[in-house]
Amino acid sequence: MEIFNILEEKWDVAILLDACRYDSFASIYQEYLPKGKLEKKIGASCTTRWLNSIFQDTYPEIVYVSGNPWINSVTSEGRFDARGKFGAIFDVWEWGWDEDYETVPPREVTKAAMMANEEHPEKKVIVHYLQPHYPYLTDKIPREVKMHFEGVDGRDGRAQNLVSDLSIFINEGLEQMLGRSRFWKIREFLELETDYIEEYLWRTYTPDQLQEFYEDNLRLVLSEVEELLDCLDGRVVVTSDHGEAFGENGDFFHPLGTKNPAVREIPYCKFEF
């Protein structure tokens, strides 16, 4: 499945909703963005695969407003090195992080997007909201459960060391070999504790509850997008890097390399101002 390349399209501002599946967007977006022209595209299986597929060169004409720590100007750690790739990076994930919710609220990204558009009127702008991606803003997760952005300014909630690197490597290998749900069921059967947010959510809620939380997150971010659009001129698109699964074909969230349509089908919505 070939990943849709947003750089081949014409736009002045591209708004990225992290983990936004096509069908959820299609059922909700007209409540907030009734003038948009919606198309279905193919995304990646996760953010870092999307980043590495799309941004293989340098893009001085683009300013990146980032609520997601994978796109940052401060480190080469992690799975995508954004340093030097863009004309500027607004590290909203660094100053706008909410420790209670373990995410960047969409309001912080909106404010930074308005600032970027004002400071760089001659450049194209990508605005990367973390929502509708978990954590869900309508339900606080326990403090011991973290978003794991390994190596990015401590945003994973723990220090990097050889032991943690080895643990991550082993767990990711077993998850891919056994399948995500089977691996989690084995861990649950063995009564192993987890601080990993996806496994925590899978253990705690039903698929219907997860999708309800997810779509609440989508509504929250779409209300911010609606406000942002009022401040923009030119060609604007709203899209995503990947979708999200809630049990379809046995998948949950966005397993690495999956071809599940719930994860791979994303919205591409166009506006002219």
PDB file of C-alpha atoms in Angstrom:
ATOM      1  CA  MET A   1       0.000   0.000   0.000  1.00  0.00           C
ATOM      2  CA  GLU A   2       1.650   3.206  -1.161  1.00  0.00           C
ATOM      3  CA  ILE A   3       1.575   6.020   1.387  1.00  0.00           C
ATOM      4  CA  PHE A   4      -0.092   9.208   0.164  1.00  0.00           C
ATOM      5  CA  ASN A   5       2.500  11.981  -0.160  1.00  0.00           C
ATOM      6  CA  ILE A   6       1.112  15.287   1.001  1.00  0.00           C
ATOM      7  CA  LEU A   7       4.115  17.116  -0.476  1.00  0.00           C
ATOM      8  CA  GLU A   8       2.843  16.349  -3.974  1.00  0.00           C
ATOM      9  CA  GLU A   9      -0.339  18.365  -3.310  1.00  0.00           C
ATOM     10  CA  LYS A  10      -0.890  22.132  -3.445  1.00  0.00           C
ATOM     11  CA  TRP A  11      -1.504  23.780  -0.073  1.00  0.00           C
ATOM     12  CA  ASP A  12      -0.386  26.728   2.033  1.00  0.00           C
ATOM     13  CA  VAL A  13      -1.262  25.218   5.412  1.00  0.00           C
ATOM     14  CA  ALA A  14      -1.541  21.485   6.104  1.00  0.00           C
ATOM     15  CA  ILE A  15      -3.254  20.523   9.369  1.00  0.00           C
ATOM     16  CA  LEU A  16      -2.336  17.049  10.578  1.00  0.00           C
ATOM     17  CA  LEU A  17      -4.583  15.216  13.054  1.00  0.00           C
ATOM     18  CA  ASP A  18      -2.479  12.422  14.537  1.00  0.00           C
ATOM     19  CA  ALA A  19      -4.066   8.939  14.288  1.00  0.00           C
ATOM     20  CA  CYS A  20      -7.234  10.184  12.556  1.00  0.00           C
ATOM     21  CA  ARG A  21      -9.089   7.345  10.841  1.00  0.00           C
ATOM     22  CA  TYR A  22     -11.127   8.174   7.766  1.00  0.00           C
ATOM     23  CA  ASP A  23     -14.540   6.863   8.826  1.00  0.00           C
ATOM     24  CA  SER A  24     -14.587   8.656  12.180  1.00  0.00           C
ATOM     25  CA  PHE A  25     -13.569  11.913  10.519  1.00  0.00           C
ATOM     26  CA  ALA A  26     -16.182  11.467   7.770  1.00  0.00           C
ATOM     27  CA  SER A  27     -18.957  10.964  10.306  1.00  0.00           C
ATOM     28  CA  ILE A  28     -18.055  14.025  12.418  1.00  0.00           C
ATOM     29  CA  TYR A  29     -16.189  16.700  10.483  1.00  0.00           C
ATOM     30  CA  GLN A  30     -19.188  18.530   8.990  1.00  0.00           C
ATOM     31  CA  GLU A  31     -20.279  19.509  12.496  1.00  0.00           C
ATOM     32  CA  TYR A  32     -17.183  21.749  12.528  1.00  0.00           C
ATOM     33  CA  LEU A  33     -15.888  22.065   8.959  1.00  0.00           C
ATOM     34  CA  PRO A  34     -18.945  22.004   6.674  1.00  0.00           C
ATOM     35  CA  LYS A  35     -17.163  23.633   3.697  1.00  0.00           C
ATOM     36  CA  GLY A  36     -14.469  20.996   3.327  1.00  0.00           C
ATOM     37  CA  LYS A  37     -14.168  18.682   0.327  1.00  0.00           C
ATOM     38  CA  LEU A  38     -13.299  15.234   1.689  1.00  0.00           C
ATOM     39  CA  GLU A  39     -11.253  12.495  -0.002  1.00  0.00           C
ATOM     40  CA  LYS A  40      -9.931   9.137   1.245  1.00  0.00           C
ATOM     41  CA  LYS A  41      -6.168   8.527   1.140  1.00  0.00           C
ATOM     42  CA  ILE A  42      -3.722   5.869   2.340  1.00  0.00           C
ATOM     43  CA  GLY A  43      -1.570   6.691   5.338  1.00  0.00           C
ATOM     44  CA  ALA A  44       1.213   4.845   7.154  1.00  0.00           C
ATOM     45  CA  SER A  45       0.942   2.381  10.022  1.00  0.00           C
ATOM     46  CA  CYS A  46       2.477   4.816  12.524  1.00  0.00           C
ATOM     47  CA  THR A  47       3.824   8.360  12.760  1.00  0.00           C
ATOM     48  CA  THR A  48       7.515   7.575  12.373  1.00  0.00           C
ATOM     49  CA  ARG A  49       6.911   5.479   9.243  1.00  0.00           C
ATOM     50  CA  TRP A  50       4.889   8.375   7.819  1.00  0.00           C
ATOM     51  CA  LEU A  51       7.636  10.876   8.660  1.00  0.00           C
ATOM     52  CA  ASN A  52      10.437   8.789   7.191  1.00  0.00           C
ATOM     53  CA  SER A  53       8.406   8.039   4.057  1.00  0.00           C
ATOM     54  CA  ILE A  54       7.392  11.649   3.332  1.00  0.00           C
ATOM     55  CA  PHE A  55      10.291  13.807   4.535  1.00  0.00           C
ATOM     56  CA  GLN A  56      13.377  12.313   2.918  1.00  0.00           C
ATOM     57  CA  ASP A  57      14.969  15.626   1.916  1.00  0.00           C
ATOM     58  CA  THR A  58      15.227  19.147   3.373  1.00  0.00           C
ATOM     59  CA  TYR A  59      12.316  21.613   3.180  1.00  0.00           C
ATOM     60  CA  PRO A  60      13.386  25.191   3.962  1.00  0.00           C
ATOM     61  CA  GLU A  61      10.059  26.428   2.581  1.00  0.00           C
ATOM     62  CA  ILE A  62       8.094  24.589   5.314  1.00  0.00           C
ATOM     63  CA  VAL A  63       7.566  25.549   8.946  1.00  0.00           C
ATOM     64  CA  TYR A  64       6.557  22.621  11.172  1.00  0.00           C
ATOM     65  CA  VAL A  65       4.379  23.313  14.228  1.00  0.00           C
ATOM     66  CA  SER A  66       4.798  20.151  16.276  1.00  0.00           C
ATOM     67  CA  GLY A  67       2.659  18.883  19.123  1.00  0.00           C
ATOM     68  CA  ASN A  68       4.300  15.477  18.632  1.00  0.00           C
ATOM     69  CA  PRO A  69       7.757  14.922  20.217  1.00  0.00           C
ATOM     70  CA  TRP A  70       8.851  12.718  17.295  1.00  0.00           C
ATOM     71  CA  ILE A  71       9.209  15.959  15.271  1.00  0.00           C
ATOM     72  CA  ASN A  72      11.546  18.191  17.225  1.00  0.00           C
ATOM     73  CA  SER A  73      14.479  20.566  16.805  1.00  0.00           C
ATOM     74  CA  VAL A  74      16.508  19.468  19.820  1.00  0.00           C
ATOM     75  CA  THR A  75      17.630  15.869  19.394  1.00  0.00           C
ATOM     76  CA  SER A  76      18.454  13.158  16.907  1.00  0.00           C
ATOM     77  CA  GLU A  77      17.277  10.472  19.338  1.00  0.00           C
ATOM     78  CA  GLY A  78      14.200   8.462  18.516  1.00  0.00           C
ATOM     79  CA  ARG A  79      13.173   7.311  15.063  1.00  0.00           C
ATOM     80  CA  PHE A  80      13.131  10.527  12.997  1.00  0.00           C
ATOM     81  CA  ASP A  81      15.701  13.317  12.922  1.00  0.00           C
ATOM     82  CA  ALA A  82      13.939  16.564  12.026  1.00  0.00           C
ATOM     83  CA  ARG A  83      16.872  18.841  12.755  1.00  0.00           C
ATOM     84  CA  GLY A  84      17.758  20.890   9.703  1.00  0.00           C
ATOM     85  CA  LYS A  85      14.920  19.468   7.610  1.00  0.00           C
ATOM     86  CA  PHE A  86      12.543  22.442   7.865  1.00  0.00           C
ATOM     87  CA  GLY A  87      12.724  26.225   7.705  1.00  0.00           C
ATOM     88  CA  ALA A  88      11.704  26.297  11.369  1.00  0.00           C
ATOM     89  CA  ILE A  89      10.214  23.947  13.951  1.00  0.00           C
ATOM     90  CA  PHE A  90       7.879  25.148  16.695  1.00  0.00           C
ATOM     91  CA  ASP A  91       8.428  22.660  19.544  1.00  0.00           C
ATOM     92  CA  VAL A  92       4.951  22.899  21.065  1.00  0.00           C
ATOM     93  CA  TRP A  93       5.432  19.420  22.584  1.00  0.00           C
ATOM     94  CA  GLU A  94       8.184  20.936  24.767  1.00  0.00           C
ATOM     95  CA  TRP A  95       6.483  24.023  26.203  1.00  0.00           C
ATOM     96  CA  GLY A  96       2.833  22.972  25.844  1.00  0.00           C
ATOM     97  CA  TRP A  97       2.996  19.502  27.422  1.00  0.00           C
ATOM     98  CA  ASP A  98       0.272  18.852  30.047  1.00  0.00           C
ATOM     99  CA  GLU A  99       1.744  16.615  32.764  1.00  0.00           C
ATOM    100  CA  ASP A 100      -1.702  15.679  34.077  1.00  0.00           C
ATOM    101  CA  TYR A 101      -2.959  14.367  30.733  1.00  0.00           C
ATOM    102  CA  GLU A 102       0.419  13.261  29.318  1.00  0.00           C
ATOM    103  CA  THR A 103      -0.205  15.044  26.034  1.00  0.00           C
ATOM    104  CA  VAL A 104      -0.263  18.461  24.351  1.00  0.00           C
ATOM    105  CA  PRO A 105      -3.764  19.992  24.503  1.00  0.00           C
ATOM    106  CA  PRO A 106      -4.944  21.191  21.091  1.00  0.00           C
ATOM    107  CA  ARG A 107      -5.277  24.788  22.293  1.00  0.00           C
ATOM    108  CA  GLU A 108      -1.482  25.032  22.634  1.00  0.00           C
ATOM    109  CA  VAL A 109      -0.981  23.860  19.055  1.00  0.00           C
ATOM    110  CA  THR A 110      -3.574  26.329  17.757  1.00  0.00           C
ATOM    111  CA  LYS A 111      -1.793  29.230  19.467  1.00  0.00           C
ATOM    112  CA  ALA A 112       1.559  28.164  18.030  1.00  0.00           C
ATOM    113  CA  ALA A 113       0.054  27.725  14.551  1.00  0.00           C
ATOM    114  CA  MET A 114      -1.286  31.280  14.613  1.00  0.00           C
ATOM    115  CA  MET A 115       2.140  32.509  15.711  1.00  0.00           C
ATOM    116  CA  ALA A 116       3.934  30.549  12.969  1.00  0.00           C
ATOM    117  CA  ASN A 117       1.556  31.803  10.288  1.00  0.00           C
ATOM    118  CA  GLU A 118       2.122  35.385  11.430  1.00  0.00           C
ATOM    119  CA  GLU A 119       5.914  35.113  11.774  1.00  0.00           C
ATOM    120  CA  HIS A 120       6.468  33.233   8.494  1.00  0.00           C
ATOM    121  CA  PRO A 121       3.868  34.520   6.012  1.00  0.00           C
ATOM    122  CA  GLU A 122       6.066  33.545   3.069  1.00  0.00           C
ATOM    123  CA  LYS A 123       6.361  29.873   4.069  1.00  0.00           C
ATOM    124  CA  LYS A 124       4.100  26.829   4.018  1.00  0.00           C
ATOM    125  CA  VAL A 125       3.052  25.613   7.455  1.00  0.00           C
ATOM    126  CA  ILE A 126       2.348  22.100   8.754  1.00  0.00           C
ATOM    127  CA  VAL A 127       0.328  22.087  11.972  1.00  0.00           C
ATOM    128  CA  HIS A 128       0.607  18.748  13.799  1.00  0.00           C
ATOM    129  CA  TYR A 129      -2.004  18.210  16.520  1.00  0.00           C
ATOM    130  CA  LEU A 130      -1.618  15.108  18.714  1.00  0.00           C
ATOM    131  CA  GLN A 131      -5.368  14.534  18.892  1.00  0.00           C
ATOM    132  CA  PRO A 132      -7.396  12.375  18.270  1.00  0.00           C
ATOM    133  CA  HIS A 133      -4.431  10.183  19.330  1.00  0.00           C
ATOM    134  CA  TYR A 134      -4.583   8.988  22.941  1.00  0.00           C
ATOM    135  CA  PRO A 135      -4.287   9.973  25.809  1.00  0.00           C
ATOM    136  CA  TYR A 136      -7.945  10.940  25.809  1.00  0.00           C
ATOM    137  CA  LEU A 137      -8.647  14.369  27.239  1.00  0.00           C
ATOM    138  CA  THR A 138     -11.950  13.206  28.713  1.00  0.00           C
ATOM    139  CA  ASP A 139     -10.286  10.520  30.861  1.00  0.00           C
ATOM    140  CA  LYS A 140      -7.068  11.009  32.849  1.00  0.00           C
ATOM    141  CA  ILE A 141      -4.669   8.100  32.868  1.00  0.00           C
ATOM    142  CA  PRO A 142      -2.810   7.066  36.050  1.00  0.00           C
ATOM    143  CA  ARG A 143       0.470   8.900  36.620  1.00  0.00           C
ATOM    144  CA  GLU A 144       2.512   5.719  36.265  1.00  0.00           C
ATOM    145  CA  VAL A 145       1.192   5.223  32.717  1.00  0.00           C
ATOM    146  CA  LYS A 146       3.273   7.200  30.229  1.00  0.00           C
ATOM    147  CA  MET A 147       3.410   8.166  26.610  1.00  0.00           C
ATOM    148  CA  HIS A 148       6.707   6.578  25.552  1.00  0.00           C
ATOM    149  CA  PHE A 149       8.737   8.953  23.401  1.00  0.00           C
ATOM    150  CA  GLU A 150      12.058   7.248  24.014  1.00  0.00           C
ATOM    151  CA  GLY A 151      15.000   9.620  23.989  1.00  0.00           C
ATOM    152  CA  VAL A 152      13.032  12.851  23.471  1.00  0.00           C
ATOM    153  CA  ASP A 153      13.684  15.190  26.400  1.00  0.00           C
ATOM    154  CA  GLY A 154      12.330  12.713  28.936  1.00  0.00           C
ATOM    155  CA  ARG A 155       8.852  12.720  27.422  1.00  0.00           C
ATOM    156  CA  ASP A 156       8.697   8.963  27.983  1.00  0.00           C
ATOM    157  CA  GLY A 157       8.833   9.591  31.716  1.00  0.00           C
ATOM    158  CA  ARG A 158      12.048   7.649  32.259  1.00  0.00           C
ATOM    159  CA  ALA A 159      15.764   7.845  31.619  1.00  0.00           C
ATOM    160  CA  GLN A 160      17.298   6.003  28.702  1.00  0.00           C
ATOM    161  CA  ASN A 161      19.816   3.309  29.566  1.00  0.00           C
ATOM    162  CA  LEU A 162      20.998  -0.042  28.255  1.00  0.00           C
ATOM    163  CA  VAL A 163      18.462  -1.974  30.341  1.00  0.00           C
ATOM    164  CA  SER A 164      15.479   0.084  29.147  1.00  0.00           C
ATOM    165  CA  ASP A 165      16.696  -0.104  25.524  1.00  0.00           C
ATOM    166  CA  LEU A 166      16.992  -3.896  25.812  1.00  0.00           C
ATOM    167  CA  SER A 167      13.548  -4.164  27.409  1.00  0.00           C
ATOM    168  CA  ILE A 168      11.987  -2.119  24.610  1.00  0.00           C
ATOM    169  CA  PHE A 169      13.741  -4.234  21.967  1.00  0.00           C
ATOM    170  CA  ILE A 170      12.587  -7.537  23.518  1.00  0.00           C
ATOM    171  CA  ASN A 171       9.000  -6.405  24.067  1.00  0.00           C
ATOM    172  CA  GLU A 172       8.648  -4.997  20.550  1.00  0.00           C
ATOM    173  CA  GLY A 173      10.096  -8.210  19.097  1.00  0.00           C
ATOM    174  CA  LEU A 174       7.724 -10.447  21.072  1.00  0.00           C
ATOM    175  CA  GLU A 175       4.759  -8.238  20.203  1.00  0.00           C
ATOM    176  CA  GLN A 176       5.506  -8.471  16.481  1.00  0.00           C
ATOM    177  CA  MET A 177       6.183 -12.215  16.638  1.00  0.00           C
ATOM    178  CA  LEU A 178       3.080 -13.151  18.673  1.00  0.00           C
ATOM    179  CA  GLY A 179       0.731 -10.406  17.560  1.00  0.00           C
ATOM    180  CA  ARG A 180      -0.174  -7.466  19.757  1.00  0.00           C
ATOM    181  CA  SER A 181      -3.385  -8.772  21.364  1.00  0.00           C
ATOM    182  CA  ARG A 182      -1.951 -12.258  22.018  1.00  0.00           C
ATOM    183  CA  PHE A 183       1.186 -10.764  23.576  1.00  0.00           C
ATOM    184  CA  TRP A 184      -0.904  -8.518  25.835  1.00  0.00           C
ATOM    185  CA  LYS A 185      -3.170 -11.423  26.830  1.00  0.00           C
ATOM    186  CA  ILE A 186      -0.124 -13.441  27.890  1.00  0.00           C
ATOM    187  CA  ARG A 187       1.182 -10.526  29.946  1.00  0.00           C
ATOM    188  CA  GLU A 188      -2.241 -10.042  31.538  1.00  0.00           C
ATOM    189  CA  PHE A 189      -2.497 -13.786  32.315  1.00  0.00           C
ATOM    190  CA  LEU A 190       0.926 -13.638  33.994  1.00  0.00           C
ATOM    191  CA  GLU A 191      -0.327 -10.632  35.995  1.00  0.00           C
ATOM    192  CA  LEU A 192       2.509  -8.458  34.729  1.00  0.00           C
ATOM    193  CA  GLU A 193       2.059  -4.761  35.424  1.00  0.00           C
ATOM    194  CA  THR A 194       2.228  -2.288  32.590  1.00  0.00           C
ATOM    195  CA  ASP A 195       3.103   1.384  32.315  1.00  0.00           C
ATOM    196  CA  TYR A 196       2.620   1.327  28.539  1.00  0.00           C
ATOM    197  CA  ILE A 197      -0.430   3.357  27.598  1.00  0.00           C
ATOM    198  CA  GLU A 198      -1.751   1.184  24.757  1.00  0.00           C
ATOM    199  CA  GLU A 199      -1.682  -1.977  26.842  1.00  0.00           C
ATOM    200  CA  TYR A 200      -3.217  -0.104  29.783  1.00  0.00           C
ATOM    201  CA  LEU A 201      -6.099   1.187  27.645  1.00  0.00           C
ATOM    202  CA  TRP A 202      -6.644  -2.273  26.113  1.00  0.00           C
ATOM    203  CA  ARG A 203      -6.848  -3.846  29.581  1.00  0.00           C
ATOM    204  CA  THR A 204      -9.091  -1.164  31.070  1.00  0.00           C
ATOM    205  CA  TYR A 205     -11.756  -0.393  28.433  1.00  0.00           C
ATOM    206  CA  THR A 206     -13.930  -2.126  25.870  1.00  0.00           C
ATOM    207  CA  PRO A 207     -13.423  -1.392  22.150  1.00  0.00           C
ATOM    208  CA  ASP A 208     -16.643   0.650  22.130  1.00  0.00           C
ATOM    209  CA  GLN A 209     -15.465   2.732  25.069  1.00  0.00           C
ATOM    210  CA  LEU A 210     -12.093   3.326  23.435  1.00  0.00           C
ATOM    211  CA  GLN A 211     -13.707   4.500  20.216  1.00  0.00           C
ATOM    212  CA  GLU A 212     -16.039   6.783  22.173  1.00  0.00           C
ATOM    213  CA  PHE A 213     -13.079   8.381  23.972  1.00  0.00           C
ATOM    214  CA  TYR A 214     -11.250   8.657  20.653  1.00  0.00           C
ATOM    215  CA  GLU A 215     -14.132  10.405  18.912  1.00  0.00           C
ATOM    216  CA  ASP A 216     -14.485  12.785  21.876  1.00  0.00           C
ATOM    217  CA  ASN A 217     -10.814  13.662  21.292  1.00  0.00           C
ATOM    218  CA  LEU A 218     -11.568  14.158  17.606  1.00  0.00           C
ATOM    219  CA  ARG A 219     -14.392  16.571  18.389  1.00  0.00           C
ATOM    220  CA  LEU A 220     -12.125  18.544  20.734  1.00  0.00           C
ATOM    221  CA  VAL A 221      -9.418  18.964  18.114  1.00  0.00           C
ATOM    222  CA  LEU A 222     -11.896  19.731  15.319  1.00  0.00           C
ATOM    223  CA  SER A 223     -13.269  22.602  17.386  1.00  0.00           C
ATOM    224  CA  GLU A 224      -9.717  24.000  17.494  1.00  0.00           C
ATOM    225  CA  VAL A 225      -9.253  23.451  13.764  1.00  0.00           C
ATOM    226  CA  GLU A 226     -12.499  25.332  13.157  1.00  0.00           C
ATOM    227  CA  GLU A 227     -11.100  28.308  15.080  1.00  0.00           C
ATOM    228  CA  LEU A 228      -7.742  28.122  13.322  1.00  0.00           C
ATOM    229  CA  LEU A 229      -9.338  28.092   9.869  1.00  0.00           C
ATOM    230  CA  ASP A 230     -10.968  31.447  10.638  1.00  0.00           C
ATOM    231  CA  CYS A 231      -7.456  32.930  10.883  1.00  0.00           C
ATOM    232  CA  LEU A 232      -6.005  31.437   7.695  1.00  0.00           C
ATOM    233  CA  ASP A 233      -5.923  32.437   4.032  1.00  0.00           C
ATOM    234  CA  GLY A 234      -5.108  30.447   0.922  1.00  0.00           C
ATOM    235  CA  ARG A 235      -5.279  26.708   0.411  1.00  0.00           C
ATOM    236  CA  VAL A 236      -5.687  24.634   3.566  1.00  0.00           C
ATOM    237  CA  VAL A 237      -5.880  20.863   3.925  1.00  0.00           C
ATOM    238  CA  VAL A 238      -6.739  18.703   6.933  1.00  0.00           C
ATOM    239  CA  THR A 239      -5.306  15.191   6.912  1.00  0.00           C
ATOM    240  CA  SER A 240      -3.520  12.563   9.025  1.00  0.00           C
ATOM    241  CA  ASP A 241      -0.441  10.359   9.242  1.00  0.00           C
ATOM    242  CA  HIS A 242      -2.325   7.135  10.095  1.00  0.00           C
ATOM    243  CA  GLY A 243      -5.606   5.942  11.556  1.00  0.00           C
ATOM    244  CA  GLU A 244      -6.542   3.871  14.606  1.00  0.00           C
ATOM    245  CA  ALA A 245      -8.025   0.403  15.176  1.00  0.00           C
ATOM    246  CA  PHE A 246     -10.383  -0.688  17.937  1.00  0.00           C
ATOM    247  CA  GLY A 247     -10.459  -4.438  17.434  1.00  0.00           C
ATOM    248  CA  GLU A 248     -10.983  -4.585  13.663  1.00  0.00           C
ATOM    249  CA  ASN A 249      -9.275  -7.752  12.405  1.00  0.00           C
ATOM    250  CA  GLY A 250      -7.846  -8.203  15.892  1.00  0.00           C
ATOM    251  CA  ASP A 251      -5.857  -4.950  15.769  1.00  0.00           C
ATOM    252  CA  PHE A 252      -5.786  -2.268  18.446  1.00  0.00           C
ATOM    253  CA  PHE A 253      -4.412   1.243  17.997  1.00  0.00           C
ATOM    254  CA  HIS A 254      -1.789   1.273  15.186  1.00  0.00           C
ATOM    255  CA  PRO A 255       0.521  -1.771  15.113  1.00  0.00           C
ATOM    256  CA  LEU A 256       3.757  -1.306  13.206  1.00  0.00           C
ATOM    257  CA  GLY A 257       3.433  -2.403   9.586  1.00  0.00           C
ATOM    258  CA  THR A 258      -0.289  -3.232   9.663  1.00  0.00           C
ATOM    259  CA  LYS A 259      -2.356  -3.090   6.461  1.00  0.00           C
ATOM    260  CA  ASN A 260      -5.637  -2.837   8.379  1.00  0.00           C
ATOM    261  CA  PRO A 261      -7.916  -0.273   6.638  1.00  0.00           C
ATOM    262  CA  ALA A 262      -8.948   1.134  10.038  1.00  0.00           C
ATOM    263  CA  VAL A 263      -5.324   2.231  10.438  1.00  0.00           C
ATOM    264  CA  ARG A 264      -4.274   2.877   6.844  1.00  0.00           C
ATOM    265  CA  GLU A 265      -7.293   4.855   5.550  1.00  0.00           C
ATOM    266  CA  ILE A 266      -7.026   8.567   6.387  1.00  0.00           C
ATOM    267  CA  PRO A 267      -8.959  11.736   5.509  1.00  0.00           C
ATOM    268  CA  TYR A 268      -7.794  14.443   3.142  1.00  0.00           C
ATOM    269  CA  CYS A 269     -10.074  17.465   3.362  1.00  0.00           C
ATOM    270  CA  LYS A 270      -9.487  20.589   1.209  1.00  0.00           C
ATOM    271  CA  PHE A 271     -10.467  24.227   1.806  1.00  0.00           C
ATOM    272  CA  GLU A 272      -9.995  27.458  -0.170  1.00  0.00           C
ATOM    273  CA  PHE A 273     -10.009  30.860   1.542  1.00  0.00           C
TER     274      PHE A 273
END
